[in-house]
Tab-separated table of C-alpha atoms in Angstrom:
chain	number	residue	atom	x	y	z
A	37	MET	CA	-81.127	-24.096	46.452
A	38	SER	CA	-80.308	-20.404	46.727
A	39	PHE	CA	-77.814	-19.055	49.237
A	40	HIS	CA	-80.622	-17.365	51.165
A	41	ASP	CA	-82.539	-20.657	51.387
A	42	LEU	CA	-79.408	-22.276	52.843
A	43	LEU	CA	-78.876	-19.462	55.353
A	44	ASN	CA	-82.508	-19.366	56.505
A	45	GLY	CA	-82.543	-23.159	56.814
A	46	LEU	CA	-79.478	-23.114	59.071
A	47	LEU	CA	-80.823	-20.281	61.205
A	48	SER	CA	-84.132	-22.165	61.568
A	49	GLU	CA	-82.247	-25.147	63.023
A	50	LEU	CA	-81.178	-22.986	65.979
A	51	ASN	CA	-84.772	-22.646	67.237
A	52	VAL	CA	-84.504	-18.953	68.177
A	53	PRO	CA	-86.168	-15.941	66.548
A	54	PHE	CA	-84.069	-14.435	63.746
A	55	TYR	CA	-84.486	-11.303	61.691
A	56	GLU	CA	-82.809	-9.764	58.701
A	57	GLY	CA	-81.756	-6.226	59.573
A	58	SER	CA	-82.899	-4.487	62.726
A	59	PRO	CA	-86.355	-5.556	63.923
A	60	GLU	CA	-88.893	-3.722	65.992
A	61	LEU	CA	-89.223	-6.125	68.877
A	62	PRO	CA	-92.592	-6.836	70.464
A	63	GLU	CA	-93.298	-5.722	74.020
A	64	ASN	CA	-92.585	-9.279	75.190
A	65	SER	CA	-89.076	-9.363	73.721
A	66	PRO	CA	-87.293	-12.724	73.617
A	67	GLU	CA	-84.310	-13.285	75.923
A	68	LEU	CA	-82.294	-14.558	72.951
A	69	PHE	CA	-82.615	-13.606	69.289
A	70	ILE	CA	-80.497	-13.176	66.170
A	71	THR	CA	-80.256	-10.472	63.547
A	72	TYR	CA	-78.193	-10.824	60.409
A	73	SER	CA	-77.078	-8.945	57.334
A	74	VAL	CA	-75.637	-10.245	54.072
A	75	TYR	CA	-73.606	-8.788	51.245
A	76	ASP	CA	-71.967	-10.480	48.290
A	77	VAL	CA	-68.860	-10.055	46.157
A	78	PRO	CA	-68.160	-11.779	42.831
A	79	LYS	CA	-65.176	-14.074	43.232
A	80	LEU	CA	-64.376	-15.816	39.955
A	81	HIS	CA	-65.087	-14.833	36.374
A	82	GLY	CA	-64.871	-17.023	33.313
A	83	GLU	CA	-65.472	-15.521	29.919
A	84	GLY	CA	-67.145	-12.558	31.592
A	85	VAL	CA	-69.449	-14.765	33.677
A	86	GLU	CA	-69.536	-14.802	37.461
A	87	LEU	CA	-68.885	-18.391	38.514
A	88	VAL	CA	-68.640	-18.082	42.294
A	89	THR	CA	-70.107	-15.489	44.636
A	90	THR	CA	-68.668	-14.926	48.104
A	91	TYR	CA	-71.399	-14.084	50.595
A	92	SER	CA	-70.437	-12.297	53.803
A	93	VAL	CA	-72.842	-12.825	56.674
A	94	THR	CA	-72.787	-10.814	59.882
A	95	VAL	CA	-74.741	-12.522	62.668
A	96	ASN	CA	-75.663	-10.586	65.819
A	97	ILE	CA	-76.632	-12.658	68.842
A	98	TYR	CA	-78.577	-10.676	71.447
A	99	THR	CA	-79.137	-11.983	74.971
A	100	THR	CA	-80.554	-10.553	78.151
A	101	GLY	CA	-81.194	-11.882	81.622
A	102	ARG	CA	-78.746	-13.586	83.959
A	103	LYS	CA	-75.295	-14.465	82.643
A	104	LYS	CA	-76.121	-12.897	79.290
A	105	ALA	CA	-72.479	-12.750	78.139
A	106	ASP	CA	-71.961	-16.448	78.930
A	107	ARG	CA	-75.188	-17.328	77.130
A	108	ALA	CA	-74.228	-15.310	74.055
A	109	ASN	CA	-70.795	-16.935	73.919
A	110	SER	CA	-72.183	-20.449	74.366
A	111	PHE	CA	-74.806	-19.885	71.683
A	112	GLY	CA	-72.121	-18.353	69.456
A	113	ARG	CA	-70.082	-21.553	69.725
A	114	ASP	CA	-73.142	-23.604	68.715
A	115	LEU	CA	-73.878	-21.285	65.793
A	116	THR	CA	-70.245	-21.380	64.645
A	117	ALA	CA	-70.203	-25.190	64.796
A	118	LEU	CA	-73.397	-25.399	62.718
A	119	PHE	CA	-72.173	-22.919	60.125
A	120	THR	CA	-68.672	-24.385	59.785
A	121	GLU	CA	-70.159	-27.892	59.405
A	122	ASN	CA	-71.986	-26.442	56.397
A	123	ASP	CA	-68.892	-24.938	54.719
A	124	PHE	CA	-69.064	-21.405	56.120
A	125	ILE	CA	-65.752	-19.903	57.245
A	126	ARG	CA	-65.655	-17.790	60.405
A	127	ARG	CA	-64.004	-14.471	59.650
A	128	SER	CA	-64.160	-12.507	62.902
A	129	GLY	CA	-66.146	-11.666	65.993
A	130	SER	CA	-66.680	-9.053	68.672
A	131	TYR	CA	-68.477	-8.679	71.981
A	132	GLY	CA	-70.175	-6.022	74.083
A	133	MET	CA	-73.264	-4.191	75.167
A	134	THR	CA	-75.424	-2.470	72.584
A	135	ASN	CA	-77.373	0.759	72.283
A	136	SER	CA	-79.611	-0.752	69.594
A	137	PHE	CA	-81.376	-2.940	72.163
A	138	PRO	CA	-80.704	-1.562	75.676
A	139	GLY	CA	-80.198	-4.245	78.292
A	140	TYR	CA	-79.019	-6.795	75.742
A	141	TYR	CA	-75.519	-8.163	75.364
A	142	ARG	CA	-74.400	-8.565	71.758
A	143	ARG	CA	-72.042	-11.166	70.281
A	144	ILE	CA	-71.181	-10.513	66.630
A	145	ILE	CA	-69.800	-13.262	64.405
A	146	GLU	CA	-68.895	-12.798	60.761
A	147	PHE	CA	-68.760	-15.627	58.249
A	148	PHE	CA	-68.200	-15.992	54.563
A	149	TYR	CA	-69.413	-18.628	52.152
A	150	ASP	CA	-68.371	-19.304	48.560
A	151	TYR	CA	-71.535	-20.084	46.603
A	152	ASP	CA	-71.214	-21.809	43.248
A	153	GLU	CA	-74.535	-21.539	41.448
A	154	GLU	CA	-73.813	-24.519	39.179
A	155	GLU	CA	-73.161	-26.790	42.179
A	156	ASN	CA	-76.428	-25.675	43.824
A	157	GLU	CA	-78.799	-26.021	40.880
A	158	ILE	CA	-81.876	-28.104	41.540
């Protein structure tokens, strides 16, 4: 299984819309959705071969409506529990309103994951 298969599978378990990058939302925008971005860094080398890749994942939780900050924080706790149960490490987080999607509150959580291709071969 590839890292992206793992990530998309976990995000699917949350039962909310999720998008890579910044989506163009439909007119009927959801009250809760996720965007994410990923980058990777080689971690270990053996005989010139990359053995482990560290993936950094930034997850943006967007909420609107009543008690949007509370909702974003509660959902963020659920997301963090799911990710950490699957060997992701939480790196940091931040909170606040956003100009990207006016009217939405944004909770950002960053994770990293060490992916060993040999361990994940099918």
